[in-house]
Coordinates of C-alpha atoms in Angstrom, one line a residue:
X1 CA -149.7 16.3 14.5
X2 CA -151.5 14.3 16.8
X3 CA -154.7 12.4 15.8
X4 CA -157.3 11.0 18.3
X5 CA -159.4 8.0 17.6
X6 CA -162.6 6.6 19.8
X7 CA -164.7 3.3 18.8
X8 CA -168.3 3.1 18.8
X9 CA -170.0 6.1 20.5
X10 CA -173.2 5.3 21.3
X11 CA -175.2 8.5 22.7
X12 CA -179.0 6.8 22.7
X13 CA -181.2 5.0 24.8
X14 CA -180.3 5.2 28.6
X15 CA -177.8 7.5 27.6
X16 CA -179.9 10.0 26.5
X17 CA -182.0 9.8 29.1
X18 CA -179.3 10.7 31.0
X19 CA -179.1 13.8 28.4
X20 CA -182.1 14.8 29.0
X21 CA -181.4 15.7 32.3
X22 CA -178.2 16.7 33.0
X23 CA -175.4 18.1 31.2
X24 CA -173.2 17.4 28.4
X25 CA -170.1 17.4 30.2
X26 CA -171.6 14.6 32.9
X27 CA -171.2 11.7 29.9
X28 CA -167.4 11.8 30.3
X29 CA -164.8 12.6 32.9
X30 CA -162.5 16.1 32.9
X31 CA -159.5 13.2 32.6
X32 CA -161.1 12.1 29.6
X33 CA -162.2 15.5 28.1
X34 CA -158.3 16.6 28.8
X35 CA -156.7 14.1 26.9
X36 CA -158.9 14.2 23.8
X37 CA -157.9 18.1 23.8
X38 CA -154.2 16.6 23.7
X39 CA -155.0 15.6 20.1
X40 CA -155.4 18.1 17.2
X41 CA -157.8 16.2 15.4
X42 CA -160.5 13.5 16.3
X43 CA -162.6 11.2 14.7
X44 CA -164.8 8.6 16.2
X45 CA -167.7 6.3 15.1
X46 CA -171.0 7.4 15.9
X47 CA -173.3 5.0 17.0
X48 CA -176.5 6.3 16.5
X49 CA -178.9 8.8 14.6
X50 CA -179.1 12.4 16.0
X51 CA -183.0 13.6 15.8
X52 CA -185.9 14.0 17.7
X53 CA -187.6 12.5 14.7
X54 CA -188.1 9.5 12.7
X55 CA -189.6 5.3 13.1
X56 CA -187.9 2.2 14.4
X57 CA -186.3 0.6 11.1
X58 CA -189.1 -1.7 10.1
X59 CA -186.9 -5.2 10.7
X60 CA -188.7 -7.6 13.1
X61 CA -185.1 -9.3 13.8
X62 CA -183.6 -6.1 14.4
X63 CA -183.6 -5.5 18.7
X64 CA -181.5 -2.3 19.1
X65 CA -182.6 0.9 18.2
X66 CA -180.4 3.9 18.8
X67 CA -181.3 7.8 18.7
X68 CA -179.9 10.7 20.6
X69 CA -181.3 14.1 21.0
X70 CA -179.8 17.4 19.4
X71 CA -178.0 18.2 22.4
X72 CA -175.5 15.3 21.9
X73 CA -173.8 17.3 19.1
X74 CA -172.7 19.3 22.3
X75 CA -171.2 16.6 23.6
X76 CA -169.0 15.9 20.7
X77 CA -168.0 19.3 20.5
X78 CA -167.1 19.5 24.4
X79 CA -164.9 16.6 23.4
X80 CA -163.6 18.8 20.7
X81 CA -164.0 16.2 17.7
X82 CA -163.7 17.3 14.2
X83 CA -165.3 14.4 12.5
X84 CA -167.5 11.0 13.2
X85 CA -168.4 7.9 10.9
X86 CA -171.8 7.2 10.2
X87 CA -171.2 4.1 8.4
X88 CA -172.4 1.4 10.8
X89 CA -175.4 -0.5 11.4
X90 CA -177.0 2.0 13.7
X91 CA -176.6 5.3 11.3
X92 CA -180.9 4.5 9.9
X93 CA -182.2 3.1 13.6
X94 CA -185.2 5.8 12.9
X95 CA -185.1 6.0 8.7
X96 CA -183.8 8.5 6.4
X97 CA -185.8 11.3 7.9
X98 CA -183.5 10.8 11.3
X99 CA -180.3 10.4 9.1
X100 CA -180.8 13.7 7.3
X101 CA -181.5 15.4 10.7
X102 CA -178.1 13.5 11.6
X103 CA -176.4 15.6 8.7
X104 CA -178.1 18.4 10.0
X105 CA -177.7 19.1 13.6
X106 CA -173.6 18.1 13.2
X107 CA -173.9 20.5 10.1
X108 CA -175.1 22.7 12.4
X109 CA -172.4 21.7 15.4
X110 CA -169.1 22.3 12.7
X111 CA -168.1 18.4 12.8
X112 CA -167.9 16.4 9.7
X113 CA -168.9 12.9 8.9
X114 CA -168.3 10.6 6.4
X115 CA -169.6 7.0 5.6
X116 CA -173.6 8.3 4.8
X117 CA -175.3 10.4 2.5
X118 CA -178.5 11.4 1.0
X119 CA -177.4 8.8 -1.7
X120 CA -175.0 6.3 -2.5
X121 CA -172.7 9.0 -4.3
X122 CA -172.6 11.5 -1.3
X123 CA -172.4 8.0 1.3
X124 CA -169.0 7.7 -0.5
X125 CA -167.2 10.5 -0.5
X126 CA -164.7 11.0 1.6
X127 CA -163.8 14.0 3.7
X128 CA -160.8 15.9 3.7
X129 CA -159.1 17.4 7.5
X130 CA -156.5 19.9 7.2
X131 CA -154.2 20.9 10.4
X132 CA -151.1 22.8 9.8
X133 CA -151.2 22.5 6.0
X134 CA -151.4 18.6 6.5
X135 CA -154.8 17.6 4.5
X136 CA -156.3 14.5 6.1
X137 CA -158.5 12.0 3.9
X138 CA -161.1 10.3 6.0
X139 CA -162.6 7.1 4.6
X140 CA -165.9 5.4 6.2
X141 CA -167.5 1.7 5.2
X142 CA -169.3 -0.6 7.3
X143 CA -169.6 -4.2 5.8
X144 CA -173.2 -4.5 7.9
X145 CA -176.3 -4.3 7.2
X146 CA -176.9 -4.6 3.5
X147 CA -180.3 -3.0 4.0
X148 CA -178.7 -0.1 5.2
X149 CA -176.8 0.6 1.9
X150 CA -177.4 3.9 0.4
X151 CA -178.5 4.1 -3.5
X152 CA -178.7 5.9 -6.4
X153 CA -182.0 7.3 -5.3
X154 CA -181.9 6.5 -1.3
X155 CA -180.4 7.9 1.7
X156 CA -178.0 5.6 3.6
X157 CA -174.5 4.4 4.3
X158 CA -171.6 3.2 2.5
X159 CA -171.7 -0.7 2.4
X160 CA -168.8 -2.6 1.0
X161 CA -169.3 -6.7 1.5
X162 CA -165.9 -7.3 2.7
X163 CA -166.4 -10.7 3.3
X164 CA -166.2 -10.8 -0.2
X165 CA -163.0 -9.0 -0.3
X166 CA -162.6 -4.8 -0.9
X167 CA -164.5 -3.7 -3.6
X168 CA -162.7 -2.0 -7.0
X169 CA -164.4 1.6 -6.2
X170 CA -163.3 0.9 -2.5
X171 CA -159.6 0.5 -3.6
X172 CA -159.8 3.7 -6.0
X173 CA -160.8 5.5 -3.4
X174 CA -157.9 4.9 -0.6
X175 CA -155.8 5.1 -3.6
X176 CA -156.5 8.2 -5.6
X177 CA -157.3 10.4 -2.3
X178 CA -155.8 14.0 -2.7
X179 CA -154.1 13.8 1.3
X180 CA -151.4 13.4 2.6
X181 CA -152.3 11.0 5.2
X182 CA -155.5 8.9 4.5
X183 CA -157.3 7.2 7.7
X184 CA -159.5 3.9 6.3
X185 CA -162.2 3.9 9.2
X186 CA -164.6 0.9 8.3
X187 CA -167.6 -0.9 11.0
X188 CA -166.2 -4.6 10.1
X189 CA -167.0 -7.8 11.5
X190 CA -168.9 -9.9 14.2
X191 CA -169.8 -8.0 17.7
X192 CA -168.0 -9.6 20.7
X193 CA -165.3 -11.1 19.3
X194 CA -162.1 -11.1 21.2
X195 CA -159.7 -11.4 17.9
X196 CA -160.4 -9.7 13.9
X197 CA -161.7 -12.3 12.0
X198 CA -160.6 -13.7 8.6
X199 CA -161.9 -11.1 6.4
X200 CA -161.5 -8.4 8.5
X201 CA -157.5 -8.9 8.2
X202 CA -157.8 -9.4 4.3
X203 CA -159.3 -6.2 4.2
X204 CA -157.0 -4.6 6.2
X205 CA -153.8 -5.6 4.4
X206 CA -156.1 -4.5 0.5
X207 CA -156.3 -0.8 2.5
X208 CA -152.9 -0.7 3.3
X209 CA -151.7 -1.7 -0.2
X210 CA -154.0 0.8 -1.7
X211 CA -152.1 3.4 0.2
X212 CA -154.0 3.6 3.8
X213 CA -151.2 5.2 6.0
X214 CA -153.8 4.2 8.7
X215 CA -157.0 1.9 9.2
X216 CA -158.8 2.3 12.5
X217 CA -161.9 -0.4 12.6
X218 CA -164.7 -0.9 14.8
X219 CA -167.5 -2.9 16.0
X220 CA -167.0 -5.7 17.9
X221 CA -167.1 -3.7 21.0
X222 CA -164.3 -4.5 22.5
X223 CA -160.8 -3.4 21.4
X224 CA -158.3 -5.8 19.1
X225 CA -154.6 -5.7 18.2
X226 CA -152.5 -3.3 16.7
X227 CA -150.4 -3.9 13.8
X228 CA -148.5 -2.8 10.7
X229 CA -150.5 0.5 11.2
X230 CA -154.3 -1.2 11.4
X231 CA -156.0 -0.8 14.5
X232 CA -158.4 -3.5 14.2
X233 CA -160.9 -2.5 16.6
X234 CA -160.8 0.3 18.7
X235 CA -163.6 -0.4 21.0
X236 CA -166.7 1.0 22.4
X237 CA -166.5 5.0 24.1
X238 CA -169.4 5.2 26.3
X239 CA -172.9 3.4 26.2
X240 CA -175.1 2.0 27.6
X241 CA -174.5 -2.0 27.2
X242 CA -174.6 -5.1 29.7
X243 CA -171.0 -5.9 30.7
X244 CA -169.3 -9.1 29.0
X245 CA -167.5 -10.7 32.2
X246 CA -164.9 -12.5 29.8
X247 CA -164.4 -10.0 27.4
X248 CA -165.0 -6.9 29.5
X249 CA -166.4 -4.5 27.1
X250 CA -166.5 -1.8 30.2
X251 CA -163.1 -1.7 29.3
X252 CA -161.8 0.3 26.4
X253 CA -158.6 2.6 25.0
X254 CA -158.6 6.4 23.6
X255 CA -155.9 6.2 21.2
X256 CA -153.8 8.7 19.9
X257 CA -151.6 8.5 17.1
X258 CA -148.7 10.8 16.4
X259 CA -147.4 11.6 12.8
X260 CA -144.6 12.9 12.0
X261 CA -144.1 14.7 8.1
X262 CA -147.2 12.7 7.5
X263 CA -145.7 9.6 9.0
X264 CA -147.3 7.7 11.9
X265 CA -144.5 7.0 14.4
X266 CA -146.4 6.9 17.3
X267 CA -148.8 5.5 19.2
X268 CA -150.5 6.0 23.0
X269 CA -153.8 3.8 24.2
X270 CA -155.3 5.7 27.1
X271 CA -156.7 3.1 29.4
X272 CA -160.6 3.9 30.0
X273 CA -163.1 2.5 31.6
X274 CA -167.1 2.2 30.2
X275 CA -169.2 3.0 33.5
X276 CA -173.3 3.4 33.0
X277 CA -173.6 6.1 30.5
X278 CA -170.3 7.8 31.5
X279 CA -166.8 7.2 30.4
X280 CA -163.4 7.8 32.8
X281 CA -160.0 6.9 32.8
X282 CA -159.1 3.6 34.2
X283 CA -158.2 2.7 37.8
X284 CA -155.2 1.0 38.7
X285 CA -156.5 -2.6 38.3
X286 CA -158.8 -1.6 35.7
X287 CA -155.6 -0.6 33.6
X288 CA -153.6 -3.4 34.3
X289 CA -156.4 -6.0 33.0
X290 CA -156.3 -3.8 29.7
X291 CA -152.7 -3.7 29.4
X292 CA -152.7 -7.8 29.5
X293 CA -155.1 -8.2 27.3
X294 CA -153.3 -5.3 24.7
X295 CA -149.8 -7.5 25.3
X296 CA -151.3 -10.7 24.0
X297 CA -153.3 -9.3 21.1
X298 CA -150.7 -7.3 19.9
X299 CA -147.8 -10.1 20.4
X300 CA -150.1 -12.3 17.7
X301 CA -149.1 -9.5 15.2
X302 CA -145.8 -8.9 16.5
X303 CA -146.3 -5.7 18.2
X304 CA -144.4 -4.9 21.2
X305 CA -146.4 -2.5 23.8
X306 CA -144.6 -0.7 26.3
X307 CA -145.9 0.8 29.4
X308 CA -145.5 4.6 30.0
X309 CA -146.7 6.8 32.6
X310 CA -149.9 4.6 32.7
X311 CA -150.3 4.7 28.5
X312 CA -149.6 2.0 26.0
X313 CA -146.9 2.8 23.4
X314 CA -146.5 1.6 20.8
X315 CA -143.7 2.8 18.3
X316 CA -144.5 2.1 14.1
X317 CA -141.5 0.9 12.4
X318 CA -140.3 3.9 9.9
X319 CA -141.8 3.4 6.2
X320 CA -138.4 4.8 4.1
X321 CA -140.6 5.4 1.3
X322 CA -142.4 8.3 3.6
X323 CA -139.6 9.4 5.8
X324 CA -138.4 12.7 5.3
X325 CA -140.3 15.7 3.4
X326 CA -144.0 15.4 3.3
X327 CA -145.6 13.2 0.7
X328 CA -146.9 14.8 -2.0
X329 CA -150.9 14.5 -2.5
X330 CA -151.9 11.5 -5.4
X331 CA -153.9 12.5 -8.0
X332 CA -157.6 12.9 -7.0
X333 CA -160.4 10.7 -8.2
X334 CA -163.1 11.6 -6.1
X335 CA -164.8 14.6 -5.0
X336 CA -164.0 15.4 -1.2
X337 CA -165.7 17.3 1.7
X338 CA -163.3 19.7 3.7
X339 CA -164.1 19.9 7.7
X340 CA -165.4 23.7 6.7
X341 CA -168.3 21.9 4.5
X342 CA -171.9 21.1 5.7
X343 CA -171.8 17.5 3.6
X344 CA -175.4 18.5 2.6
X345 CA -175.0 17.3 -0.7
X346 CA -174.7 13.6 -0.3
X347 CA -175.2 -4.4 21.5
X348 CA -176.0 -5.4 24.2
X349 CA -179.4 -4.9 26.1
X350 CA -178.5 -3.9 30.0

């Protein structure tokens, strides 16, 4: 199985102006569209409410305000993704009335989410992929804002404050998944930071001892290191953002991620870069400025990336206590979506 993962996908503001008059397929290049079909499953962050609907969250210190228009879901779909995370900071730009239409229109589209719900139960639970009998647990938590935490009796996201380490419901979650491969996908940490901070890599090793085969973060907008199976941060997909000229946020990865009997043993960084509104592979030099910066992020961790027909390998050291047949599902302790369900019941201004 192959399993392709995109950062923060951010389909509002300029870029859905750009929506509004022109096609879906104009956002990303065929290049781009062809290798995401290389992957059997994909799961991105989505950065932003889908509605036509809904008010500015009422936060005078808040500046960026994100909603795309029903039509995005076509984009996703062109891109052939199974399933996005809504737990980020942007997910209640325009309320709860633009959230549920969120849950809605990719309802509506076949793609599942996770990270959100009409309340904090349903913002919890997980959802389940399954290729080739293989069921894939998706996690999402975003450790910002607090304000956007669902509750008992509110819409919203799933918040953890992982600054103050993973919380115990967090931990039974990852652990007592019924998958066979679980994907941790939280929104964690500062934006434009070149490295993970402190608590982003506590976090990361609690997920993996809880039984994570894979964490994928995002938010900082630009991509971090690889290692021991935690992608730190995977970068931004397309927006709309002013360019860092030091840390080069135009320039991102598509990553895909080979498993084999549940197993990740491989994994490719497609070099991309972040036009206006409208994503494409890298060029030549484009590439090679990504692959140095990949090198010395991933040497910090001791990960060794290897060049290949103009990808980024990198080859996961085997895990003996997975090798072999395929691991048998834990016990489950939460209630989980399958990619079939509906989910219905639960940064830079240019």
């Amino acid at each position: 199985m192959k399993l392709a993962l995109a950062g923060d996908t951010m389909l509002g503001r300029k870029v859905a102006e750009r929506l509004a008059v022109t096609r879906p397929n104009a956002l990303f290049s065929d290049e781009v569209v062809a290798t995401a079909h290389e992957a059997d499953l994909f799961v991105l962050n989505l950065e932003c409410a889908i509605s036509d609907r809904g008010r500015p969250w009422p936060d005078p210190r808040k500046p960026f305000f994100f909603r795309a228009p029903p039509v995005a879901t076509e984009v996703l779909q062109l891109l052939g993704v199974d399933c996005v995370t809504l737990a980020n900071n942007h997910a209640l730009d325009f309320g709860p009335e633009a959230l549920r239409d969120t849950f809605r229109h990719l309802a509506d589209a076949g793609i599942a989410w996770v990270g959100a719900g009409v309340d904090e139960a349903a913002a919890r639970v997980p959802t389940i992929l399954e290729w080739g009998g293989c069921r894939v647990g998706i996690i999402g938590v975003t450790d910002h804002p607090r304000d956007f935490a669902a509750a008992p009796d509110r819409p919203g996201v799933a918040f953890a404050d992982l600054r103050e380490g993973v919380p115990h419901w967090l931990v039974s979650l990852v652990g007592g998944l019924d998958a066979e491969i679980v994907v941790v996908s939280p929104h964690w940490g500062p934006n434009m930071v070149s490295e993970p901070v402190a608590h982003v890599r506590k976090a990361a090793v609690a997920f993996r001892d809880a039984g994570a085969t894979l964490v994928a973060g995002h938010s900082a907008h630009v991509f971090h290191a690889v290692g021991d199976r935690v992608l730190y941060d995977l970068g931004d997909f397309i927006d709309d953002y002013a360019t860092d000229t030091e840390l080069r946020n135009d320039l991102g990865l598509l990553f895909l991620v080979s498993f084999e009997h549940a197993t990740p043993t491989r994994l490719e960084a497609v070099p991309l870069a972040l036009d206006f509104c409208h994503t494409r592979l890298a060029d030549h030099d484009e590439a090679a400025w990504i692959g140095r910066r990949l090198r010395r992020a991933c040497a910090a961790f001791g990960t060794e990336v290897v060049e290949r027909a103009g990808r980024f390998v990198i080859e996961f050291a085997p895990d003996s206590a997975s090798e072999g047949e395929p691991v048998p599902g834990t016990p489950q302790s939460a209630e989980t979506n399958s990619v079939l369900t509906t989910n219905d019941s639960r940064a830079l201004l240019r």
